[in-house]
Phi, psi and omega in degrees: 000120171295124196295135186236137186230100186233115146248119222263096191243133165271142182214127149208184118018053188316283192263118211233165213290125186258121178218117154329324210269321185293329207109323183323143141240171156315287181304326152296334159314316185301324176282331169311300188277011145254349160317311181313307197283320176290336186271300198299284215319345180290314197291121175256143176293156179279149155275347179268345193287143115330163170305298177282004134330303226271326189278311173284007162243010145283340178108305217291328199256005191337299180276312169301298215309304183287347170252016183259303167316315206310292165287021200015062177278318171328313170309296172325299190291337201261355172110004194272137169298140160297126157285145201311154145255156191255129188245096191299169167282318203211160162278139175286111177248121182264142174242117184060242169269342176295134181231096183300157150322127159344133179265157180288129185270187175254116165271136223225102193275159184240095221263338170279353157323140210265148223220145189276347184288294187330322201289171020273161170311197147174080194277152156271063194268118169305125138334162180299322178273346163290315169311327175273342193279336186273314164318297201307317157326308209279330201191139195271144217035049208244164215200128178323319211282308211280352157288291191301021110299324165308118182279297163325300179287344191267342160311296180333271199300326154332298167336287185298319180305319175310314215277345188280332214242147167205142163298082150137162209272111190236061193262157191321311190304345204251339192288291205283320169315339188256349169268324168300327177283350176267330157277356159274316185322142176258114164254168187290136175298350162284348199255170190246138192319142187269105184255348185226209194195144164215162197199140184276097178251221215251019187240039145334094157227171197300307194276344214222167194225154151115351152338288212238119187277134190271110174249164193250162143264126189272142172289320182295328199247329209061026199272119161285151199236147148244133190263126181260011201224014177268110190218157160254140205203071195318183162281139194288358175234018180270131155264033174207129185327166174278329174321295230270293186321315187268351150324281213273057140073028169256035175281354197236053183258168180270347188246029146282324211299161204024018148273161159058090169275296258246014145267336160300000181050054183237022154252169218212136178230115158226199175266009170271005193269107155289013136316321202258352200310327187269124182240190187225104167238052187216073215306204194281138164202125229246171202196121207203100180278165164295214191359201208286117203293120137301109182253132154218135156242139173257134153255136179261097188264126184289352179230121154333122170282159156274138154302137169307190173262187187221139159194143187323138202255128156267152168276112166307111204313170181281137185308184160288124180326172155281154184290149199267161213289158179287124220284127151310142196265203214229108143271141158254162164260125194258102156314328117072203162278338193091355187238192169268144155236172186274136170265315220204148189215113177306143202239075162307015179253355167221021183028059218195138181272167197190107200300145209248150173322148170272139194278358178281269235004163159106298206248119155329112156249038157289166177301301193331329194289124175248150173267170173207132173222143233240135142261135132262147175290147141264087193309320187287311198253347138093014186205163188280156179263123141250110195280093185273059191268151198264129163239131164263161188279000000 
């Protein structure tokens, strides 16, 4: 049995989405999520659970659990091989009343599939009432199965379940180490002061921004924050991504300002920011199978995040080809001049070799025709010419 390692941060929300319509007010929200907050801390983990063990006997996760399942993200977070799916050989073509047997298919892996090889983890899981609280959003009477029916709503909640997953181990302690130390750091005045910690999660992609989720440290509480609204976002006339601009040092150029928020280091979390609104007020609680450990941390969030918006990262175009290589021409030997002459000289406007005046023209190639042969001096080239004239007989 493979060792699972969960450390369990409950995170959520003081202030979670108030709708009149609903009934809600703030303070019943606050009370919902230490309701919340008290039960998972009750809950003790097992030495044997999975990740999706551990979350469905709390009650708590249903509706993330079941869209986790949905995108066949589970196996992978549990620490699990994915299973093959079967690829038929052929189509079962029936005659008349015969029907042959099936042909045997191939099992078939899915190699862009998120894989226990990826890990450790890092989920970000809504509570139940967050999850209905974010549907409630999207559409009135509208229910997980009938979003996950939905083609349109069910990319949306894909969307969100990525933005929920992140590649590699993100616990409270490595959040606040990395923001004191990015607030300590001495860097050079082109590069920009470091205020936050950001981390790559599964809606990662080569062309588009709009990932990696941001987290703060508040100085007064001491409390982590998550930014919902930190993105990169170049400039409309730049050919090169914001990573690269804040390397060689152009956040601070005049055709930077209000681009590349979130490699310029220009977002800003306090409590008056609704972007910051959702924190981690809950400490760690571990979870430890025997043999070789899969680590996942989980933060157990009472609100969703939204995913940012995304936008393209630019490129530079690709260079120009090179020029195509220069044809070499075609010597013959001119029996003659005595010399090589060009037979044939490459034409690149017909792509094609092409035979050149012939330089004999002219020239008798009777017996008759006799040679004389010459050194002459050349005063320009300072040495002697060999000289060949034709006499006819």
């Amino acid at each position: 049995m493979k060792r699972l390692l969960v450390a369990l941060v409950v995170a959520t929300s003081l202030v979670l989405l108030a709708s009149p319509c609903c009934g809600r007010s703030l303070q019943a929200d606050a009370d919902k999520v230490l309701a919340n907050k008290d039960f998972v801390e009750s809950v003790s983990p097992k030495p044997d659970d999975t990740l999706s063990e551990f979350l469905e006997r709390t009650g708590k996760f249903d509706m993330f659990l079941r869209a986790v399942r949905h995108f066949k993200y589970d196996r992978a977070l549990d620490g699990k091989e994915n299973k093959p799916s079967c690829v038929p050989q052929a189509p079962r073509v029936c005659f008349l009343w015969y029907c042959p047997p099936a042909p045997p298919c191939i099992p078939s892996v899915d190699e862009e599939a998120l894989s226990k090889e990826d890990g450790p983890f890092t989920v970000l899981a809504p509570t139940d009432d967050a999850m209905t609280a974010m549907i409630d959003k999207w559409g009135k009477d509208l229910t997980l199965e009938k979003v996950l029916k939905d083609e349109s709503l069910s990319g949306k909640l894909k969307d969100v379940i990525q933005y929920h997953i992140v590649r590699g181990a993100v616990k409270t302690p490595n959040m606040v180490d990395n923001a004191e130390a990015w607030n300590t750091a001495e860097s050079p005045d082109s590069l920009p002061e470091k205020r936050f910690a950001s981390f790559k999660t599964l809606r990662a992609g080569n062309t588009t921004s709009g990932s990696e989720i941001v987290v703060f440290k508040d100085e007064n509480s001491g409390k982590i924050r998550f930014h919902e609204d930190c993105v990169d976002q170049a400039p409309p006339s730049a050919e090169h991504g914001c990573a690269l601009q804040a390397e060689w040092g152009k956040c601070k150029e005049d055709w930077m300002q209000g681009y590349c928020a979130l490699s310029c280091q220009r977002c800003t979390c306090d409590t008056s920011s609704e972007a910051c609104e959702k924190e981690i007020i809950v400490p760690d609680i571990e979870l430890v199978e025997d043999d070789d450990a899969l680590e996942v941390t989980v933060h157990v969030l009472s609100a969703v995040l939204e995913p940012p918006e995304r936008f393209e990262i630019p490129t530079p175009p690709p260079p120009p080809p090179p020029p195509p290589p220069v044809m070499p021409p075609v010597y013959v030997w001119n029996p003659y001049t005595h010399r090589q002459e060009i037979m044939a000289e490459w034409n690149p406007a017909t792509e094609s070799y092409e035979t050149p005046e012939d330089p004999t023209s002219g020239v008798d190639p009777g017996n008759s025709v006799q040679y004389t042969y010459n050194y002459v001096w050349d005063e320009e080239s300072g040495q002697y010419q060999y000289v060949m004239d034709t006499i006819q007989g």
